[in-house]
């Protein structure tokens, strides 16, 4: 069993004891990620999108319910495949912009996830076209580097009032890296594409995310301990 350092645990206990906070308007505390960003602020952590944990060896995540948690971002191979994906797999929106936003949990109505030749591949059902892929080692490395140990804080957030309640926390460690590939294929870990073509013709890629339901984290961690 592994737990964060004494300072982090103490601050987290204080946050849970206070429970309810009003998130200030403006600054970096905006959008759906506001509760997590404000939690980082309360813990004295520097907000960062780097592929390293937030609190030393520990990554920090806020869960406001059953929404999918983003584990990490990883652009698929081959190089520049997102342009092909958006043009061939996407659709034209009301603004006339070609985009592709789709979440695949093992299989959707149009796509399937395969484990083939030491790589995860996504294919259009019934089509033999370019299949974006990720090498097993690249996915496992991204997961282990960013999320070897995880602090998961649960609560509730009301965007209208900007009130957040930090109600519970648990420490997840002993990442089961070899289970990650199985979880992606089975659909416990979902692949979330989000990209579009700008007016200039350039691809705007918000990053391909690998996401999971909070209750499915048990599939990729061996150890869980409640913080309170």
Short mmCIF file of N, CA and C in Angstrom, two decimals, residues 14-133:
data_model
loop_
_atom_site.label_atom_id
_atom_site.label_comp_id
_atom_site.label_asym_id
_atom_site.label_seq_id
_atom_site.Cartn_x
_atom_site.Cartn_y
_atom_site.Cartn_z
N UNK A 14 -8.01 18.54 5.23
CA UNK A 14 -8.59 19.86 5.51
C UNK A 14 -9.63 20.24 4.46
N UNK A 15 -9.33 19.95 3.20
CA UNK A 15 -10.27 20.25 2.11
C UNK A 15 -11.55 19.45 2.28
N UNK A 16 -11.43 18.17 2.61
CA UNK A 16 -12.61 17.33 2.79
C UNK A 16 -13.41 17.77 4.01
N UNK A 17 -12.74 18.24 5.05
CA UNK A 17 -13.44 18.72 6.25
C UNK A 17 -14.23 19.99 5.94
N UNK A 18 -13.63 20.89 5.16
CA UNK A 18 -14.33 22.12 4.76
C UNK A 18 -15.46 21.79 3.81
N UNK A 19 -15.20 20.88 2.91
CA UNK A 19 -16.16 20.27 1.98
C UNK A 19 -16.62 21.23 0.88
N UNK A 20 -17.26 22.35 1.24
CA UNK A 20 -17.91 23.18 0.24
C UNK A 20 -17.12 24.45 -0.05
N UNK A 21 -16.94 24.73 -1.34
CA UNK A 21 -16.21 25.92 -1.76
C UNK A 21 -16.95 26.59 -2.91
N UNK A 22 -16.82 27.92 -2.99
CA UNK A 22 -17.30 28.66 -4.15
C UNK A 22 -16.09 29.00 -5.02
N UNK A 23 -16.09 28.49 -6.23
CA UNK A 23 -14.94 28.69 -7.12
C UNK A 23 -14.96 30.12 -7.67
N UNK A 24 -13.87 30.86 -7.52
CA UNK A 24 -13.82 32.24 -8.03
C UNK A 24 -14.02 32.28 -9.54
N UNK A 25 -14.63 33.35 -10.00
CA UNK A 25 -14.81 33.53 -11.44
C UNK A 25 -13.56 34.13 -12.06
N UNK A 26 -13.38 33.82 -13.33
CA UNK A 26 -12.22 34.35 -14.03
C UNK A 26 -10.98 33.52 -13.78
N UNK A 27 -9.90 33.99 -14.31
CA UNK A 27 -8.65 33.25 -14.14
C UNK A 27 -8.70 31.93 -14.88
N UNK A 28 -8.09 30.92 -14.28
CA UNK A 28 -8.01 29.61 -14.93
C UNK A 28 -9.11 28.66 -14.50
N UNK A 29 -10.00 29.11 -13.59
CA UNK A 29 -11.01 28.21 -13.04
C UNK A 29 -12.31 28.27 -13.84
N UNK A 30 -12.24 27.91 -15.11
CA UNK A 30 -13.40 27.97 -15.98
C UNK A 30 -13.63 26.63 -16.66
N UNK A 31 -14.84 26.46 -17.21
CA UNK A 31 -15.15 25.26 -17.96
C UNK A 31 -15.42 24.06 -17.08
N UNK A 32 -15.56 22.92 -17.73
CA UNK A 32 -15.89 21.69 -17.00
C UNK A 32 -14.77 21.23 -16.08
N UNK A 33 -13.55 21.70 -16.34
CA UNK A 33 -12.42 21.30 -15.51
C UNK A 33 -12.21 22.17 -14.29
N UNK A 34 -13.12 23.15 -14.04
CA UNK A 34 -12.95 24.09 -12.94
C UNK A 34 -12.77 23.41 -11.58
N UNK A 35 -13.59 22.39 -11.22
CA UNK A 35 -13.42 21.76 -9.90
C UNK A 35 -12.04 21.14 -9.70
N UNK A 36 -11.52 20.49 -10.75
CA UNK A 36 -10.20 19.88 -10.65
C UNK A 36 -9.10 20.92 -10.57
N UNK A 37 -9.23 21.99 -11.36
CA UNK A 37 -8.23 23.06 -11.33
C UNK A 37 -8.21 23.76 -9.98
N UNK A 38 -9.41 23.98 -9.41
CA UNK A 38 -9.47 24.64 -8.11
C UNK A 38 -8.92 23.73 -7.02
N UNK A 39 -9.14 22.44 -7.15
CA UNK A 39 -8.58 21.49 -6.19
C UNK A 39 -7.05 21.54 -6.22
N UNK A 40 -6.47 21.60 -7.41
CA UNK A 40 -5.02 21.74 -7.53
C UNK A 40 -4.55 23.01 -6.83
N UNK A 41 -5.31 24.09 -7.01
CA UNK A 41 -4.97 25.37 -6.36
C UNK A 41 -4.99 25.23 -4.84
N UNK A 42 -6.02 24.58 -4.31
CA UNK A 42 -6.13 24.41 -2.86
C UNK A 42 -4.98 23.57 -2.30
N UNK A 43 -4.50 22.64 -3.10
CA UNK A 43 -3.40 21.77 -2.67
C UNK A 43 -2.03 22.40 -2.94
N UNK A 44 -2.05 23.60 -3.53
CA UNK A 44 -0.78 24.28 -3.80
C UNK A 44 0.00 23.69 -4.94
N UNK A 45 -0.71 23.08 -5.90
CA UNK A 45 -0.05 22.44 -7.04
C UNK A 45 -0.07 23.38 -8.24
N UNK A 46 0.94 23.28 -9.06
CA UNK A 46 1.03 24.07 -10.28
C UNK A 46 0.23 23.39 -11.37
N UNK A 47 -0.74 24.11 -11.94
CA UNK A 47 -1.55 23.55 -13.01
C UNK A 47 -0.68 23.26 -14.22
N UNK A 48 -0.80 22.02 -14.74
CA UNK A 48 0.06 21.63 -15.85
C UNK A 48 -0.61 20.54 -16.66
N UNK A 49 -0.41 20.58 -17.97
CA UNK A 49 -0.89 19.52 -18.86
C UNK A 49 0.24 18.59 -19.28
N UNK A 50 1.36 18.67 -18.56
CA UNK A 50 2.49 17.83 -18.91
C UNK A 50 2.19 16.37 -18.57
N UNK A 51 2.93 15.47 -19.22
CA UNK A 51 2.70 14.04 -19.04
C UNK A 51 3.42 13.51 -17.81
N UNK A 52 3.34 14.27 -16.71
CA UNK A 52 3.90 13.81 -15.45
C UNK A 52 2.85 14.03 -14.38
N UNK A 53 2.92 13.30 -13.25
CA UNK A 53 1.90 13.44 -12.21
C UNK A 53 1.87 14.85 -11.62
N UNK A 54 0.70 15.21 -11.07
CA UNK A 54 0.49 16.55 -10.51
C UNK A 54 1.23 16.76 -9.19
N UNK A 55 1.15 15.76 -8.30
CA UNK A 55 1.68 15.90 -6.93
C UNK A 55 2.82 14.93 -6.70
N UNK A 56 3.99 15.27 -7.24
CA UNK A 56 5.12 14.36 -7.09
C UNK A 56 4.88 13.10 -7.88
N UNK A 57 4.76 11.98 -7.18
CA UNK A 57 4.53 10.69 -7.84
C UNK A 57 3.05 10.43 -8.08
N UNK A 58 2.17 11.35 -7.63
CA UNK A 58 0.73 11.12 -7.66
C UNK A 58 0.03 12.05 -8.65
N UNK A 59 -0.85 11.47 -9.47
CA UNK A 59 -1.73 12.25 -10.33
C UNK A 59 -3.01 12.55 -9.54
N UNK A 60 -3.63 13.70 -9.82
CA UNK A 60 -4.83 14.13 -9.11
C UNK A 60 -5.99 14.25 -10.09
N UNK A 61 -7.14 13.64 -9.75
CA UNK A 61 -8.33 13.72 -10.58
C UNK A 61 -9.55 14.03 -9.71
N UNK A 62 -10.47 14.84 -10.26
CA UNK A 62 -11.76 15.09 -9.62
C UNK A 62 -12.85 14.38 -10.40
N UNK A 63 -13.74 13.70 -9.69
CA UNK A 63 -14.86 13.01 -10.32
C UNK A 63 -16.17 13.56 -9.75
N UNK A 64 -17.00 14.11 -10.62
CA UNK A 64 -18.27 14.66 -10.17
C UNK A 64 -19.45 13.74 -10.39
N UNK A 65 -19.20 12.47 -10.63
CA UNK A 65 -20.29 11.53 -10.87
C UNK A 65 -19.84 10.39 -11.76
N UNK A 66 -20.66 10.07 -12.76
CA UNK A 66 -20.36 8.95 -13.65
C UNK A 66 -19.69 9.37 -14.95
N UNK A 67 -19.33 10.63 -15.07
CA UNK A 67 -18.66 11.08 -16.30
C UNK A 67 -17.31 10.38 -16.45
N UNK A 68 -16.90 10.21 -17.69
CA UNK A 68 -15.63 9.56 -17.95
C UNK A 68 -14.47 10.42 -17.47
N UNK A 69 -13.47 9.77 -16.87
CA UNK A 69 -12.24 10.44 -16.46
C UNK A 69 -11.20 10.29 -17.57
N UNK A 70 -10.51 11.36 -17.88
CA UNK A 70 -9.43 11.28 -18.87
C UNK A 70 -8.17 10.77 -18.20
N UNK A 71 -7.65 9.66 -18.70
CA UNK A 71 -6.40 9.10 -18.18
C UNK A 71 -5.20 9.82 -18.79
N UNK A 72 -5.15 9.85 -20.12
CA UNK A 72 -4.03 10.51 -20.81
C UNK A 72 -4.44 10.78 -22.26
N UNK A 73 -3.63 11.59 -22.93
CA UNK A 73 -3.81 11.88 -24.36
C UNK A 73 -2.70 11.17 -25.14
N UNK A 74 -3.06 10.64 -26.29
CA UNK A 74 -2.04 10.01 -27.14
C UNK A 74 -2.50 10.06 -28.60
N UNK A 75 -1.77 10.79 -29.42
CA UNK A 75 -2.10 10.89 -30.84
C UNK A 75 -1.75 9.59 -31.55
N UNK A 76 -2.64 9.11 -32.43
CA UNK A 76 -2.38 7.83 -33.09
C UNK A 76 -1.34 7.92 -34.19
N UNK A 77 -0.84 6.77 -34.57
CA UNK A 77 -0.03 6.60 -35.77
C UNK A 77 -0.97 6.16 -36.90
N UNK A 78 -0.63 6.30 -38.18
CA UNK A 78 0.62 6.88 -38.67
C UNK A 78 0.63 8.39 -38.55
N UNK A 79 1.77 8.98 -38.77
CA UNK A 79 1.91 10.43 -38.67
C UNK A 79 0.91 11.13 -39.59
N UNK A 80 0.28 12.16 -39.06
CA UNK A 80 -0.71 12.95 -39.82
C UNK A 80 -1.98 12.17 -40.14
N UNK A 81 -2.24 11.08 -39.42
CA UNK A 81 -3.44 10.29 -39.67
C UNK A 81 -4.72 11.04 -39.31
N UNK A 82 -4.63 12.04 -38.41
CA UNK A 82 -5.84 12.74 -37.99
C UNK A 82 -6.49 13.48 -39.15
N UNK A 83 -5.71 13.98 -40.11
CA UNK A 83 -6.31 14.65 -41.27
C UNK A 83 -7.16 13.66 -42.06
N UNK A 84 -6.63 12.48 -42.28
CA UNK A 84 -7.38 11.45 -43.01
C UNK A 84 -8.65 11.09 -42.24
N UNK A 85 -8.51 10.92 -40.92
CA UNK A 85 -9.64 10.51 -40.09
C UNK A 85 -10.76 11.55 -40.15
N UNK A 86 -10.40 12.82 -40.01
CA UNK A 86 -11.43 13.88 -40.03
C UNK A 86 -12.10 13.95 -41.40
N UNK A 87 -11.31 13.87 -42.47
CA UNK A 87 -11.87 13.98 -43.82
C UNK A 87 -12.72 12.79 -44.20
N UNK A 88 -12.32 11.59 -43.82
CA UNK A 88 -13.02 10.38 -44.25
C UNK A 88 -14.05 9.89 -43.24
N UNK A 89 -13.80 10.12 -41.96
CA UNK A 89 -14.69 9.60 -40.93
C UNK A 89 -15.63 10.67 -40.36
N UNK A 90 -15.29 11.93 -40.60
CA UNK A 90 -16.05 13.01 -39.98
C UNK A 90 -17.27 13.44 -40.77
N UNK A 91 -17.83 14.58 -40.38
CA UNK A 91 -19.02 15.11 -41.00
C UNK A 91 -18.95 16.63 -40.97
N UNK A 92 -19.77 17.26 -41.82
CA UNK A 92 -19.79 18.72 -41.90
C UNK A 92 -20.86 19.26 -40.97
N UNK A 93 -20.47 20.16 -40.07
CA UNK A 93 -21.40 20.74 -39.12
C UNK A 93 -22.14 21.93 -39.70
N UNK A 94 -22.99 22.55 -38.87
CA UNK A 94 -23.77 23.71 -39.31
C UNK A 94 -22.88 24.88 -39.71
N UNK A 95 -21.70 24.93 -39.12
CA UNK A 95 -20.76 26.02 -39.45
C UNK A 95 -19.96 25.72 -40.71
N UNK A 96 -20.26 24.59 -41.36
CA UNK A 96 -19.57 24.23 -42.58
C UNK A 96 -18.19 23.63 -42.36
N UNK A 97 -17.88 23.35 -41.11
CA UNK A 97 -16.55 22.84 -40.77
C UNK A 97 -16.58 21.32 -40.64
N UNK A 98 -15.62 20.67 -41.28
CA UNK A 98 -15.49 19.22 -41.19
C UNK A 98 -14.88 18.85 -39.85
N UNK A 99 -15.54 17.97 -39.11
CA UNK A 99 -15.04 17.60 -37.79
C UNK A 99 -15.31 16.13 -37.51
N UNK A 100 -14.58 15.61 -36.54
CA UNK A 100 -14.79 14.23 -36.10
C UNK A 100 -14.68 14.21 -34.58
N UNK A 101 -15.82 14.03 -33.93
CA UNK A 101 -15.89 13.89 -32.48
C UNK A 101 -16.65 12.62 -32.19
N UNK A 102 -15.96 11.66 -31.62
CA UNK A 102 -16.60 10.35 -31.41
C UNK A 102 -15.87 9.60 -30.30
N UNK A 103 -16.66 8.98 -29.42
CA UNK A 103 -16.10 8.17 -28.34
C UNK A 103 -16.40 6.70 -28.62
N UNK A 104 -15.36 5.88 -28.60
CA UNK A 104 -15.49 4.45 -28.90
C UNK A 104 -15.10 3.66 -27.67
N UNK A 105 -16.05 2.93 -27.13
CA UNK A 105 -15.80 2.07 -25.96
C UNK A 105 -15.83 0.62 -26.43
N UNK A 106 -14.72 0.17 -27.00
CA UNK A 106 -14.65 -1.18 -27.54
C UNK A 106 -15.28 -1.29 -28.91
N UNK A 107 -16.54 -0.84 -29.01
CA UNK A 107 -17.27 -0.89 -30.27
C UNK A 107 -18.39 0.14 -30.22
N UNK A 108 -18.58 0.85 -31.32
CA UNK A 108 -19.71 1.77 -31.43
C UNK A 108 -20.53 1.36 -32.65
N UNK A 109 -21.48 2.21 -33.03
CA UNK A 109 -22.30 1.85 -34.19
C UNK A 109 -21.53 1.89 -35.50
N UNK A 110 -20.35 2.53 -35.49
CA UNK A 110 -19.59 2.69 -36.74
C UNK A 110 -18.16 2.17 -36.67
N UNK A 111 -17.65 1.94 -35.46
CA UNK A 111 -16.23 1.64 -35.30
C UNK A 111 -16.00 0.49 -34.32
N UNK A 112 -14.84 -0.15 -34.48
CA UNK A 112 -14.44 -1.24 -33.59
C UNK A 112 -12.97 -1.08 -33.20
N UNK A 113 -12.66 -1.52 -31.99
CA UNK A 113 -11.29 -1.49 -31.48
C UNK A 113 -10.72 -2.91 -31.53
N UNK A 114 -9.51 -3.05 -32.08
CA UNK A 114 -8.87 -4.35 -32.21
C UNK A 114 -7.49 -4.34 -31.55
N UNK A 115 -7.09 -5.49 -31.03
CA UNK A 115 -5.72 -5.70 -30.56
C UNK A 115 -5.04 -6.59 -31.59
N UNK A 116 -4.07 -6.02 -32.30
CA UNK A 116 -3.48 -6.74 -33.44
C UNK A 116 -2.02 -6.36 -33.60
N UNK A 117 -1.15 -7.36 -33.67
CA UNK A 117 0.28 -7.15 -33.92
C UNK A 117 0.90 -6.16 -32.94
N UNK A 118 0.63 -6.38 -31.63
CA UNK A 118 1.18 -5.52 -30.57
C UNK A 118 0.75 -4.07 -30.69
N UNK A 119 -0.43 -3.85 -31.24
CA UNK A 119 -0.94 -2.49 -31.37
C UNK A 119 -2.46 -2.48 -31.21
N UNK A 120 -2.98 -1.38 -30.69
CA UNK A 120 -4.42 -1.14 -30.64
C UNK A 120 -4.80 -0.40 -31.92
N UNK A 121 -5.79 -0.91 -32.63
CA UNK A 121 -6.22 -0.30 -33.89
C UNK A 121 -7.72 -0.02 -33.85
N UNK A 122 -8.11 1.08 -34.50
CA UNK A 122 -9.53 1.44 -34.64
C UNK A 122 -9.89 1.34 -36.11
N UNK A 123 -10.97 0.60 -36.40
CA UNK A 123 -11.40 0.43 -37.79
C UNK A 123 -12.87 0.81 -37.94
N UNK A 124 -13.19 1.35 -39.11
CA UNK A 124 -14.59 1.56 -39.45
C UNK A 124 -15.20 0.21 -39.77
N UNK A 125 -16.33 -0.07 -39.19
CA UNK A 125 -17.01 -1.34 -39.42
C UNK A 125 -17.35 -1.48 -40.91
N UNK A 126 -16.89 -2.58 -41.50
CA UNK A 126 -17.21 -2.86 -42.89
C UNK A 126 -16.36 -2.12 -43.90
N UNK A 127 -15.29 -1.44 -43.46
CA UNK A 127 -14.42 -0.70 -44.38
C UNK A 127 -12.98 -1.17 -44.23
N UNK A 128 -12.26 -1.13 -45.32
CA UNK A 128 -10.84 -1.49 -45.31
C UNK A 128 -10.04 -0.25 -45.69
N UNK A 129 -9.98 0.71 -44.75
CA UNK A 129 -9.23 1.93 -45.02
C UNK A 129 -8.17 2.10 -43.94
N UNK A 130 -7.56 3.27 -43.90
CA UNK A 130 -6.50 3.53 -42.93
C UNK A 130 -7.04 3.35 -41.51
N UNK A 131 -6.32 2.58 -40.71
CA UNK A 131 -6.72 2.33 -39.33
C UNK A 131 -5.72 3.00 -38.39
N UNK A 132 -6.12 4.04 -37.66
CA UNK A 132 -5.20 4.63 -36.69
C UNK A 132 -4.80 3.60 -35.64
N UNK A 133 -3.58 3.69 -35.16
CA UNK A 133 -3.11 2.69 -34.22
C UNK A 133 -2.15 3.28 -33.20
#
